[in-house]
XYZ file of C-alpha atoms in Angstrom:
678
model
C 5.412 -20.338 -5.096
C 7.212 -17.277 -3.796
C 5.296 -15.229 -1.261
C 3.929 -11.884 -2.374
C 6.176 -9.161 -1.081
C 4.391 -6.833 1.275
C 5.379 -3.364 2.328
C 5.839 -4.527 5.912
C 8.334 -7.233 4.976
C 10.364 -4.855 2.874
C 10.400 -2.161 5.543
C 12.169 -4.645 7.880
C 15.102 -4.674 5.473
C 14.700 -1.292 3.845
C 18.159 -0.037 4.770
C 20.000 -3.351 4.382
C 21.645 -2.329 1.113
C 23.486 -5.425 -0.180
C 26.048 -5.572 2.616
C 27.008 -9.075 1.533
C 27.607 -8.142 -2.086
C 30.923 -9.026 -3.700
C 32.704 -7.676 -6.757
C 33.519 -10.192 -9.485
C 35.117 -10.199 -12.911
C 33.376 -11.360 -16.089
C 35.358 -12.032 -19.240
C 33.650 -10.534 -22.282
C 35.274 -11.132 -25.658
C 38.705 -11.283 -24.045
C 38.301 -8.294 -21.703
C 37.452 -8.350 -17.984
C 34.359 -6.427 -16.860
C 33.192 -5.711 -13.293
C 29.915 -6.772 -11.704
C 28.583 -6.409 -8.168
C 26.861 -9.652 -7.122
C 24.434 -10.111 -4.243
C 23.313 -13.632 -3.272
C 20.744 -13.575 -0.432
C 20.659 -16.393 2.110
C 17.134 -17.254 0.978
C 18.422 -18.633 -2.340
C 17.917 -22.400 -2.732
C 19.258 -23.061 -6.235
C 17.466 -22.707 -9.552
C 16.431 -19.205 -8.536
C 15.775 -16.142 -10.648
C 18.366 -13.527 -11.608
C 17.753 -9.769 -11.780
C 20.322 -7.625 -13.621
C 19.971 -3.922 -12.694
C 21.821 -1.321 -14.820
C 22.761 2.147 -13.577
C 22.271 5.443 -15.393
C 24.781 7.544 -17.312
C 27.633 8.949 -15.154
C 26.541 6.648 -12.336
C 27.869 3.305 -11.127
C 26.870 -0.119 -9.864
C 27.387 1.120 -6.287
C 25.173 4.127 -6.962
C 22.362 1.993 -8.329
C 22.642 -0.405 -5.392
C 22.469 2.357 -2.786
C 19.693 4.288 -4.538
C 17.377 1.329 -5.032
C 15.837 -1.274 -2.761
C 16.712 -4.235 -4.942
C 18.763 -5.909 -2.194
C 15.812 -5.830 0.220
C 13.508 -7.306 -2.416
C 16.071 -10.024 -3.227
C 16.300 -10.915 0.473
C 12.556 -11.459 0.680
C 12.002 -13.140 -2.695
C 15.229 -15.143 -2.833
C 16.700 -14.252 -6.219
C 20.257 -13.467 -7.326
C 21.059 -9.838 -8.017
C 23.746 -8.328 -10.267
C 24.674 -4.666 -10.690
C 26.907 -4.414 -13.797
C 29.485 -1.627 -14.129
C 29.245 0.255 -17.427
C 32.344 1.353 -19.342
C 32.978 5.052 -18.655
C 29.787 4.972 -16.551
C 27.607 4.467 -19.626
C 26.113 1.822 -21.912
C 26.368 0.867 -25.566
C 22.729 1.389 -26.561
C 23.231 0.763 -30.268
C 25.780 -2.014 -30.663
C 26.713 -5.401 -29.236
C 29.431 -4.582 -26.680
C 27.186 -4.475 -23.610
C 24.663 -6.944 -25.000
C 27.540 -9.436 -24.976
C 28.290 -8.307 -21.403
C 24.766 -9.224 -20.273
C 24.987 -12.629 -21.983
C 28.309 -13.295 -20.258
C 26.787 -12.353 -16.881
C 23.949 -14.840 -17.406
C 26.380 -17.624 -18.359
C 28.610 -16.948 -15.345
C 25.699 -16.811 -12.879
C 24.280 -20.080 -14.228
C 27.601 -21.933 -14.070
C 28.727 -20.618 -10.677
C 25.462 -20.113 -8.798
C 22.895 -22.302 -10.532
C 20.446 -19.554 -11.463
C 17.501 -20.545 -13.663
C 18.290 -19.271 -17.188
C 14.563 -19.200 -17.957
C 13.970 -16.657 -15.183
C 16.447 -13.853 -15.939
C 15.126 -10.286 -15.792
C 16.644 -6.966 -16.876
C 15.977 -3.500 -15.529
C 17.800 -0.203 -15.854
C 17.533 3.431 -14.843
C 17.835 6.362 -17.283
C 20.504 5.333 -19.814
C 20.201 1.868 -18.257
C 16.523 1.999 -19.264
C 17.531 2.860 -22.824
C 19.897 -0.119 -22.746
C 17.071 -2.309 -21.406
C 15.020 -1.533 -24.534
C 18.068 -2.252 -26.704
C 18.395 -5.697 -25.103
C 14.664 -6.331 -25.562
C 15.285 -6.126 -29.306
C 18.629 -7.948 -29.321
C 18.376 -10.792 -26.757
C 14.701 -11.554 -26.058
C 15.682 -15.231 -25.958
C 17.860 -14.565 -22.891
C 15.603 -12.288 -20.822
C 12.100 -13.225 -19.627
C 10.849 -9.678 -18.865
C 12.107 -6.100 -19.071
C 11.557 -3.118 -16.734
C 13.076 0.162 -18.017
C 12.912 3.063 -15.555
C 13.024 6.737 -16.621
C 14.700 5.913 -19.917
C 13.663 5.154 -23.485
C 15.357 5.126 -26.931
C 16.171 8.630 -28.141
C 16.493 7.629 -31.800
C 14.792 4.697 -33.469
C 12.062 3.524 -31.091
C 11.218 0.434 -33.135
C 10.300 -2.931 -31.636
C 12.055 -5.729 -33.531
C 12.290 -8.595 -31.021
C 12.063 -12.137 -32.385
C 9.463 -13.013 -29.762
C 6.778 -10.989 -27.983
C 8.256 -9.688 -24.717
C 6.650 -8.413 -21.499
C 7.641 -4.827 -20.661
C 6.760 -2.591 -17.722
C 7.986 0.980 -18.087
C 8.285 3.168 -14.955
C 8.391 6.966 -15.309
C 7.621 10.182 -13.465
C 5.575 12.872 -15.191
C 7.924 15.559 -13.877
C 11.050 14.051 -15.449
C 13.060 16.902 -17.013
C 15.809 14.687 -18.485
C 13.863 11.993 -20.324
C 10.577 13.848 -20.596
C 7.365 11.925 -20.002
C 5.965 12.785 -23.452
C 8.518 10.451 -25.027
C 7.302 7.363 -23.197
C 4.120 6.600 -25.112
C 5.668 6.592 -28.617
C 8.090 3.919 -27.445
C 5.408 1.837 -25.767
C 3.169 2.125 -28.834
C 5.824 0.247 -30.820
C 5.842 -2.598 -28.337
C 2.060 -2.671 -28.027
C 1.865 -3.180 -31.778
C 4.761 -5.670 -31.962
C 3.287 -7.752 -29.130
C -0.219 -7.433 -30.652
C -1.602 -6.255 -27.329
C -4.975 -4.572 -27.020
C -4.722 -1.065 -28.471
C -7.057 0.289 -25.778
C -5.475 0.385 -22.338
C -6.861 -0.774 -19.011
C -6.132 1.993 -16.481
C -6.114 0.909 -12.851
C -5.207 2.258 -9.436
C -2.317 -0.008 -8.405
C -3.119 0.526 -4.735
C -6.860 -0.097 -4.311
C -6.588 -0.333 -0.532
C -5.560 3.311 -0.433
C -2.547 2.718 1.794
C -0.286 4.869 -0.368
C -0.279 8.136 -2.221
C -2.811 8.191 -5.076
C -0.349 9.762 -7.517
C 0.499 6.454 -9.185
C -1.350 5.025 -12.188
C -0.895 1.650 -13.866
C -1.645 1.553 -17.605
C -2.031 -1.996 -18.952
C -2.143 -3.107 -22.580
C -2.825 -6.814 -22.253
C -3.836 -9.927 -24.119
C -0.764 -9.882 -26.356
C 0.850 -12.778 -28.178
C 1.939 -15.518 -25.762
C -0.108 -13.678 -23.137
C 2.434 -10.853 -22.725
C 1.583 -7.373 -21.493
C 2.950 -3.873 -21.909
C 2.573 -1.748 -18.780
C 3.307 1.833 -17.770
C 3.625 2.722 -14.094
C 3.179 6.487 -14.040
C 4.223 8.601 -11.034
C 2.517 12.005 -10.965
C 5.062 14.778 -10.367
C 8.058 12.529 -9.829
C 11.287 13.567 -11.541
C 14.268 11.774 -13.032
C 14.997 9.254 -10.320
C 14.150 5.714 -9.291
C 11.267 6.286 -6.898
C 11.791 4.270 -3.713
C 9.495 6.323 -1.496
C 7.786 4.081 1.120
C 4.903 6.535 1.391
C 4.425 6.685 -2.347
C 5.742 3.775 -4.382
C 8.677 1.369 -4.287
C 9.817 0.850 -7.865
C 11.838 -2.263 -7.036
C 8.809 -4.025 -5.535
C 6.545 -3.157 -8.451
C 9.232 -4.250 -10.914
C 9.727 -7.615 -9.196
C 5.991 -8.298 -8.881
C 5.790 -7.803 -12.658
C 8.962 -9.714 -13.523
C 8.243 -12.835 -11.514
C 5.105 -13.595 -13.572
C 7.207 -14.380 -16.652
C 9.504 -17.217 -17.594
C 11.098 -18.285 -20.853
C 10.524 -21.920 -19.917
C 10.185 -24.660 -22.528
C 9.168 -23.571 -26.003
C 5.418 -23.182 -26.333
C 3.756 -25.468 -28.882
C 3.446 -23.737 -32.253
C 0.576 -23.940 -34.730
C 1.855 -25.471 -37.967
C -1.507 -25.590 -39.755
C -4.893 -23.943 -39.223
C -8.084 -25.007 -40.982
C -9.932 -22.896 -42.004
C -6.986 -20.538 -42.474
C -6.830 -17.258 -40.613
C -9.064 -14.633 -42.251
C -11.406 -17.155 -43.874
C -14.898 -15.903 -44.703
C -18.252 -17.158 -46.011
C -18.129 -19.788 -43.252
C -21.330 -21.686 -42.371
C -23.582 -20.387 -39.596
C -24.933 -23.761 -38.509
C -21.812 -25.128 -36.841
C -18.407 -26.320 -38.002
C -15.003 -27.298 -36.640
C -11.732 -25.393 -36.468
C -8.653 -27.611 -36.565
C -5.184 -26.649 -35.335
C -2.165 -28.872 -35.948
C 0.814 -28.221 -33.660
C 4.508 -29.032 -33.890
C 4.190 -31.478 -30.967
C 1.567 -33.472 -29.098
C -0.641 -31.201 -27.011
C -3.032 -31.372 -24.067
C -6.180 -29.262 -24.402
C -7.821 -30.334 -21.126
C -7.320 -26.869 -19.596
C -7.536 -24.904 -22.816
C -10.153 -22.192 -23.293
C -11.443 -21.141 -26.710
C -13.812 -18.292 -27.591
C -15.208 -16.537 -30.620
C -15.915 -12.896 -29.800
C -18.169 -10.589 -31.812
C -18.605 -6.985 -30.656
C -17.479 -7.895 -27.166
C -19.830 -10.872 -26.799
C -18.009 -14.214 -26.329
C -19.134 -17.621 -27.565
C -17.351 -20.544 -25.890
C -16.111 -23.449 -27.996
C -15.650 -27.083 -26.997
C -12.007 -28.188 -27.169
C -10.784 -31.691 -28.003
C -7.173 -32.802 -28.406
C -5.698 -35.906 -29.957
C -1.982 -36.145 -30.566
C -0.812 -32.932 -32.214
C -4.309 -31.872 -33.343
C -6.689 -29.645 -31.414
C -10.301 -29.432 -32.606
C -12.692 -26.613 -31.700
C -16.412 -27.243 -32.138
C -18.240 -24.115 -33.263
C -21.965 -23.833 -32.384
C -24.595 -22.064 -34.480
C -23.669 -18.408 -34.820
C -25.068 -15.075 -35.927
C -23.683 -13.548 -39.095
C -20.588 -11.390 -38.688
C -16.854 -11.185 -38.042
C -15.490 -12.994 -34.986
C -12.133 -12.918 -33.228
C -10.905 -16.353 -32.166
C -8.816 -16.623 -29.009
C -7.357 -19.900 -27.775
C -5.532 -20.066 -24.442
C -3.533 -22.445 -22.275
C -2.629 -25.253 -24.659
C 0.012 -27.450 -23.016
C 2.757 -29.096 -25.026
C 4.314 -32.446 -24.310
C 7.565 -30.640 -23.407
C 5.874 -28.666 -20.625
C 5.613 -25.432 -22.607
C 2.288 -23.596 -22.743
C 0.733 -21.657 -25.616
C -0.785 -18.795 -23.651
C -2.703 -17.046 -26.445
C -3.406 -17.821 -30.098
C -5.526 -15.461 -32.222
C -7.300 -15.628 -35.575
C -10.202 -13.899 -37.312
C -13.151 -15.483 -39.133
C -16.283 -14.203 -40.868
C -19.406 -16.346 -40.699
C -22.296 -16.065 -43.169
C -22.020 -15.740 -46.948
C -21.456 -12.160 -48.167
C -22.485 -10.986 -51.621
C -19.911 -8.824 -53.357
C -20.485 -6.202 -56.012
C -19.182 -5.366 -59.447
C -17.698 -2.170 -58.010
C -15.736 -2.170 -54.747
C -17.490 -0.226 -51.971
C -15.812 3.076 -51.169
C -16.912 5.610 -48.573
C -14.328 8.340 -48.160
C -14.547 10.091 -44.795
C -11.419 12.268 -44.824
C -9.563 13.763 -47.785
C -8.353 17.267 -46.896
C -7.741 19.735 -49.731
C -4.436 21.052 -48.452
C -3.507 22.686 -51.761
C -6.345 25.128 -51.202
C -4.512 26.354 -48.081
C -1.395 27.507 -49.933
C -2.512 31.102 -50.455
C -3.898 31.328 -46.925
C -1.123 29.880 -44.728
C 1.792 29.332 -47.099
C 4.316 27.140 -45.337
C 2.284 27.136 -42.158
C -0.353 25.084 -40.363
C -3.485 24.420 -42.468
C -6.997 25.057 -41.236
C -8.120 22.441 -38.749
C -4.605 21.221 -37.948
C -2.536 21.804 -34.809
C 1.203 21.463 -34.247
C 3.124 21.123 -30.996
C 6.873 20.679 -30.507
C 8.244 19.749 -27.076
C 11.704 19.806 -25.484
C 13.053 17.598 -22.749
C 12.660 20.396 -20.193
C 8.949 20.681 -20.963
C 9.238 23.774 -23.164
C 6.632 23.815 -25.936
C 6.180 25.483 -29.295
C 2.511 25.436 -30.341
C 1.040 26.563 -33.646
C -2.711 26.622 -33.983
C -5.017 26.144 -36.961
C -4.331 28.647 -39.717
C -0.912 29.837 -38.489
C 0.834 31.291 -41.538
C 4.434 30.738 -42.646
C 5.725 29.109 -39.486
C 9.139 27.561 -38.957
C 9.835 23.967 -38.057
C 7.284 21.276 -38.830
C 4.857 22.737 -41.380
C 3.248 22.404 -44.815
C 5.254 22.343 -48.026
C 4.033 22.467 -51.622
C 5.560 20.674 -54.602
C 5.290 20.504 -58.382
C 2.031 18.862 -59.315
C 1.906 15.442 -60.904
C 4.136 13.562 -58.471
C 3.275 10.926 -55.907
C 1.601 13.727 -53.978
C 1.545 17.480 -54.482
C 1.689 18.863 -50.952
C 2.516 17.479 -47.541
C 3.816 18.076 -44.053
C 7.501 18.650 -43.479
C 7.729 16.520 -40.337
C 10.748 17.276 -38.144
C 11.335 17.909 -34.446
C 14.351 20.080 -35.382
C 15.841 21.587 -32.180
C 12.998 20.078 -30.136
C 12.764 16.497 -28.927
C 9.378 15.687 -30.442
C 6.873 17.128 -32.886
C 3.218 16.282 -33.424
C 0.805 17.449 -36.123
C -2.834 16.666 -35.393
C -6.202 16.988 -37.084
C -9.544 16.641 -35.309
C -9.129 18.617 -32.072
C -11.132 21.609 -33.379
C -14.651 20.302 -32.856
C -17.173 20.780 -34.383
C -16.021 23.001 -37.280
C -13.014 20.864 -38.082
C -13.694 17.716 -36.125
C -13.140 14.209 -37.412
C -16.154 11.951 -36.837
C -16.067 8.182 -37.287
C -18.889 5.723 -36.927
C -18.056 2.388 -35.362
C -16.341 0.093 -37.877
C -13.136 -0.606 -39.776
C -11.266 2.061 -41.730
C -8.164 2.341 -43.861
C -5.841 5.353 -43.871
C -3.610 5.716 -46.925
C -0.683 8.112 -47.177
C 2.756 8.513 -48.751
C 6.092 9.477 -47.247
C 9.500 10.420 -48.612
C 12.825 11.375 -46.997
C 13.565 15.112 -47.086
C 17.339 14.777 -47.411
C 20.207 12.300 -47.524
C 20.808 12.553 -43.777
C 17.267 11.402 -43.118
C 17.616 8.608 -45.673
C 20.925 7.392 -44.240
C 19.542 7.627 -40.714
C 16.513 5.544 -41.655
C 14.305 8.090 -39.886
C 10.869 6.828 -38.827
C 7.583 8.563 -38.025
C 4.382 7.478 -36.282
C 0.692 7.689 -37.188
C -1.823 7.504 -34.349
C -5.607 7.572 -34.024
C -7.030 8.721 -30.670
C -10.377 9.559 -29.171
C -10.781 13.155 -27.991
C -9.970 12.160 -24.410
C -6.535 10.971 -25.579
C -7.227 7.230 -25.551
C -5.186 5.503 -28.266
C -7.458 3.630 -30.671
C -4.747 2.597 -33.133
C -1.069 3.290 -33.483
C 1.324 2.636 -36.363
C 4.830 3.296 -35.042
C 8.165 3.578 -36.833
C 6.808 3.925 -40.355
C 9.645 3.905 -42.927
C 10.037 6.016 -46.045
C 11.897 5.807 -49.352
C 13.281 8.274 -51.869
C 15.157 11.502 -51.207
C 13.826 15.007 -51.919
C 17.366 16.388 -51.508
C 15.729 19.416 -49.848
C 14.121 20.395 -53.162
C 10.474 21.201 -53.810
C 10.224 19.591 -57.216
C 7.975 16.728 -58.248
C 7.857 13.915 -55.686
C 8.646 10.402 -56.882
C 9.798 7.182 -55.267
C 7.857 7.682 -52.039
C 6.559 4.885 -49.814
C 2.869 4.084 -49.907
C 1.295 3.209 -46.528
C -2.049 1.435 -46.080
C -3.057 1.353 -42.402
C -6.214 -0.429 -41.275
C -7.780 0.258 -37.893
C -10.997 -0.319 -35.978
C -13.124 2.417 -34.420
C -14.784 0.998 -31.275
C -17.679 3.470 -31.026
C -19.306 6.368 -32.880
C -17.614 9.620 -31.938
C -15.028 12.308 -32.638
C -11.388 11.331 -33.063
C -7.987 12.779 -33.936
C -5.225 11.621 -36.272
C -1.610 12.546 -35.556
C 1.736 12.433 -37.328
C 4.674 12.468 -34.911
C 8.421 11.912 -34.769
C 11.336 12.350 -32.368
C 14.398 12.497 -34.594
C 15.625 16.081 -34.214
C 16.767 17.845 -37.377
C 16.164 14.933 -39.724
C 12.856 15.026 -41.584
C 10.346 13.257 -43.775
C 7.559 14.604 -45.954
C 4.169 12.956 -45.441
C 1.144 13.626 -47.619
C -1.778 12.337 -49.630
C -3.670 11.345 -46.473
C -7.074 9.795 -47.143
C -9.291 7.812 -44.804
C -12.105 5.585 -46.063
C -14.175 2.689 -44.848
C -12.222 -0.518 -45.350
C -13.423 -3.317 -47.573
C -14.692 -6.466 -45.895
C -12.533 -9.565 -46.200
C -14.941 -11.036 -48.741
C -14.846 -7.874 -50.888
C -11.076 -7.737 -50.688
C -10.439 -11.297 -51.803
C -13.577 -12.781 -53.396
C -14.761 -9.452 -54.837
C -11.370 -8.596 -56.306
C -11.147 -12.074 -57.831
C -14.622 -11.904 -59.413
C -13.962 -8.440 -60.847
C -10.623 -9.608 -62.233
C -12.239 -12.716 -63.736
C -14.884 -10.567 -65.471
C -12.147 -8.297 -66.815
C -10.181 -11.299 -68.078
C -13.246 -12.645 -69.909
C -13.847 -9.235 -71.500
C -10.224 -8.990 -72.582
C -10.287 -12.487 -74.100
C -13.527 -11.686 -75.932
C -11.848 -8.749 -77.660
C -9.017 -10.843 -79.128
C -9.449 -11.350 -82.884
C -9.941 -14.867 -84.250
C -6.530 -15.098 -85.905
C -4.827 -14.389 -82.568
C -6.721 -16.956 -80.525
C -4.024 -19.552 -81.257
C -1.332 -17.258 -79.854
C 0.245 -18.861 -76.731
C -0.625 -15.793 -74.636
C -4.284 -15.990 -75.688
C -4.314 -19.730 -75.000
C -2.770 -19.111 -71.579
C -5.423 -16.506 -70.747
C -8.226 -18.869 -71.796
C -6.747 -21.670 -69.676
C -6.601 -19.408 -66.613
C -10.205 -18.303 -67.157
C -11.389 -21.901 -67.498
C -9.401 -22.967 -64.456
C -10.985 -20.406 -62.174
C -14.439 -20.014 -63.700
C -16.900 -20.919 -60.974
C -14.259 -20.922 -58.219
C -15.807 -21.038 -54.730
C -13.677 -21.011 -51.592
C -13.599 -19.644 -48.059
C -9.812 -19.132 -48.025
C -8.283 -15.719 -48.814
C -5.099 -17.368 -50.095
C -6.999 -19.320 -52.775
C -8.632 -16.182 -54.204
C -5.358 -14.263 -53.914
C -3.459 -16.860 -55.949
C -6.206 -17.040 -58.579
C -6.310 -13.255 -58.942
C -2.535 -13.053 -59.346
C -2.544 -15.708 -62.080
C -5.382 -14.015 -63.976
C -3.639 -10.630 -63.854
C -0.401 -12.132 -65.115
C -2.236 -13.808 -68.009
C -4.011 -10.533 -68.844
C -0.717 -8.638 -68.956
C 0.705 -11.140 -71.442
C -2.374 -11.134 -73.683
C -3.103 -7.395 -73.516
C -1.407 -6.465 -76.780
C -3.483 -9.077 -78.648
C -6.642 -7.241 -77.644
C -5.395 -3.953 -79.087
C -4.672 -2.330 -75.704
C -2.257 0.491 -76.505
C 0.280 2.117 -74.221
C -0.961 4.706 -71.751
C -1.270 8.213 -73.126
C -0.101 7.320 -76.632
C -1.028 9.841 -79.330
C -1.709 12.786 -77.050
C 1.293 15.138 -77.101
C -0.069 17.291 -74.248
C -0.242 14.384 -71.777
C 2.884 13.548 -69.799
C 1.443 10.514 -68.000
C -1.726 8.833 -66.841
C -1.823 7.143 -63.457
C -4.434 4.853 -61.942
C -5.090 4.283 -58.237
C -7.110 1.605 -56.472
C -9.310 1.725 -53.378
C -6.316 1.993 -51.071
C -4.598 4.721 -53.064
C -2.044 2.323 -54.527
C -0.724 2.785 -58.035
C -2.489 0.250 -60.260
C -2.363 -1.013 -63.813
C -5.134 0.539 -65.916
C -6.594 -2.925 -66.471
C -6.458 -3.908 -62.790
C -9.610 -4.686 -60.840
C -10.682 -2.152 -58.274
C -9.335 0.954 -60.043
C -11.160 4.004 -58.689
C -9.216 7.096 -59.721
C -7.563 8.136 -62.987
C -5.044 11.009 -62.840
C -4.030 12.655 -66.102
C -0.837 14.753 -65.876
C -0.357 17.397 -68.565
C 2.815 18.983 -69.891
C 1.995 22.337 -68.263
C 1.974 20.676 -64.818
C -1.803 20.618 -64.403
C -3.532 17.445 -63.234
C -7.020 16.134 -63.873
C -8.426 13.524 -61.508
C -11.572 11.561 -62.255
C -13.294 8.582 -60.711
C -13.352 5.353 -62.693
C -16.150 3.035 -61.563
């Protein structure tokens, strides 16, 4: 194992900038590209490779001389490459420089025997932006990523085929890539990697031998054990901090990188019994069985079921490709399963596997439970604020230089991000025009004005439903995304939903909205308290309209699957009972009766079984509906334009669907009547 790099060791070589480095050519798609290669004497073969990318209008020489990577390579014994960007920049949207990185890896493996499973990528400023681009494009080539003072300026989405470890390094005083843009990017990767939404904040230097201006934010326990980290430097600007009395970025980056390796493929779970999300499971002990794609060794594996932070350890047995977990007697409730350190016969290790189970039988009702906790009446604000900031809301726009534009609760007829009102009867009638415009970022928040307009949640699971639509063709063509975030009042992120897409195109008109995207976002509140919800985006003058925000307590898994099935079955029986005798021989009536008989008395613990049964019953009901005399919606009433039905989650529903809660009648004069249907 490589020795931990200490400050003293690095200080011995702190000014030995890669004197032995050589320039080499790499052929990329028929063209020669330049790289600066440093191979320390401590290399022994099969060593790691670090590729370090310079910023815009800089060079490989600049990045070498302004970092301490050579000194770290000397001590740790890895190969080091500084690539030279074309025109001193990087292709952060296409494949030109991604291919360059792949060619570098191939050349270094063939000529210098580097370990292709231990290749790491870092970059400063525009090189940091490029590092994120590669995280999405070639996660199979790079074991870990460390972007410094740079993040995507456009789409911040995380699309990698595998979960990837990322440590972002940034100074709070950066006036080029402002610090406020870091978290939205990291939120995407936290969600993609399925890391803990709540961070662990530590002092990276507990011995106190350096300046206390550095903070390490850690979102851990992600898929395959990966982490997302943020090393924050208070007051530091747009540079790679290599200050011996403060923090050496290169050391921190390497100490993070070296923990990760692509290695052999980890064993994958091909089958899980009971399936993920199963409910009504017995309390008096059972077994969970996992079948992998190869033979596995569970001798060092650890398995736990965790309920409200309290772990219950499970016995692990392995035989061939099957791992069996013995579950002891449990208390009723929902548990999170975590399984760690399962070794495959190929040497790969499954670092973390997660699932969720509910133990104890839950009774479900004839009517789905629904406790609405937030449903603002924004239409009532039209006469008060016009196209402004409604009561209880707060808007802030920020520029890269730190300049801010703030609009407080009740600000009337403001410019930029603000409320807009539309013809009634569409997907939603009013919503926020969300656009950063000539700023770099905009945020619109509710809940900061406590207590008059606070947002209180009790501990538990909630669902936020909302709709979004593109404001114009430019936004549609640009595939502009926005974020939705839930935070505690101290700023701690409880849940984040980054890069939400939209559909439709308002064409900059304020007519009736149609064709919008419906979003259903579930999140957990860890403790009773006051919270905020925020819309945000970073896409300049492009815009989306977001509206129809409602937050309610979420249904339990049993209510969602078993309850929906039972309510649908009851509806199917009622529909069949209303079919006249002469129509009972109709194939559609026969098909409905067969579906009812097939699923009458169905008992299962698997969500997928109830889901399939519900879908079949609904399809049979649709076919047989006309036989029961169900007429078309709104027929015979000349004043009604349309009638719409919505379920618990605010989704459009068929009027015969189970779980319908709200009926909206839209009249020819534009008025709308909403009523609950229970």
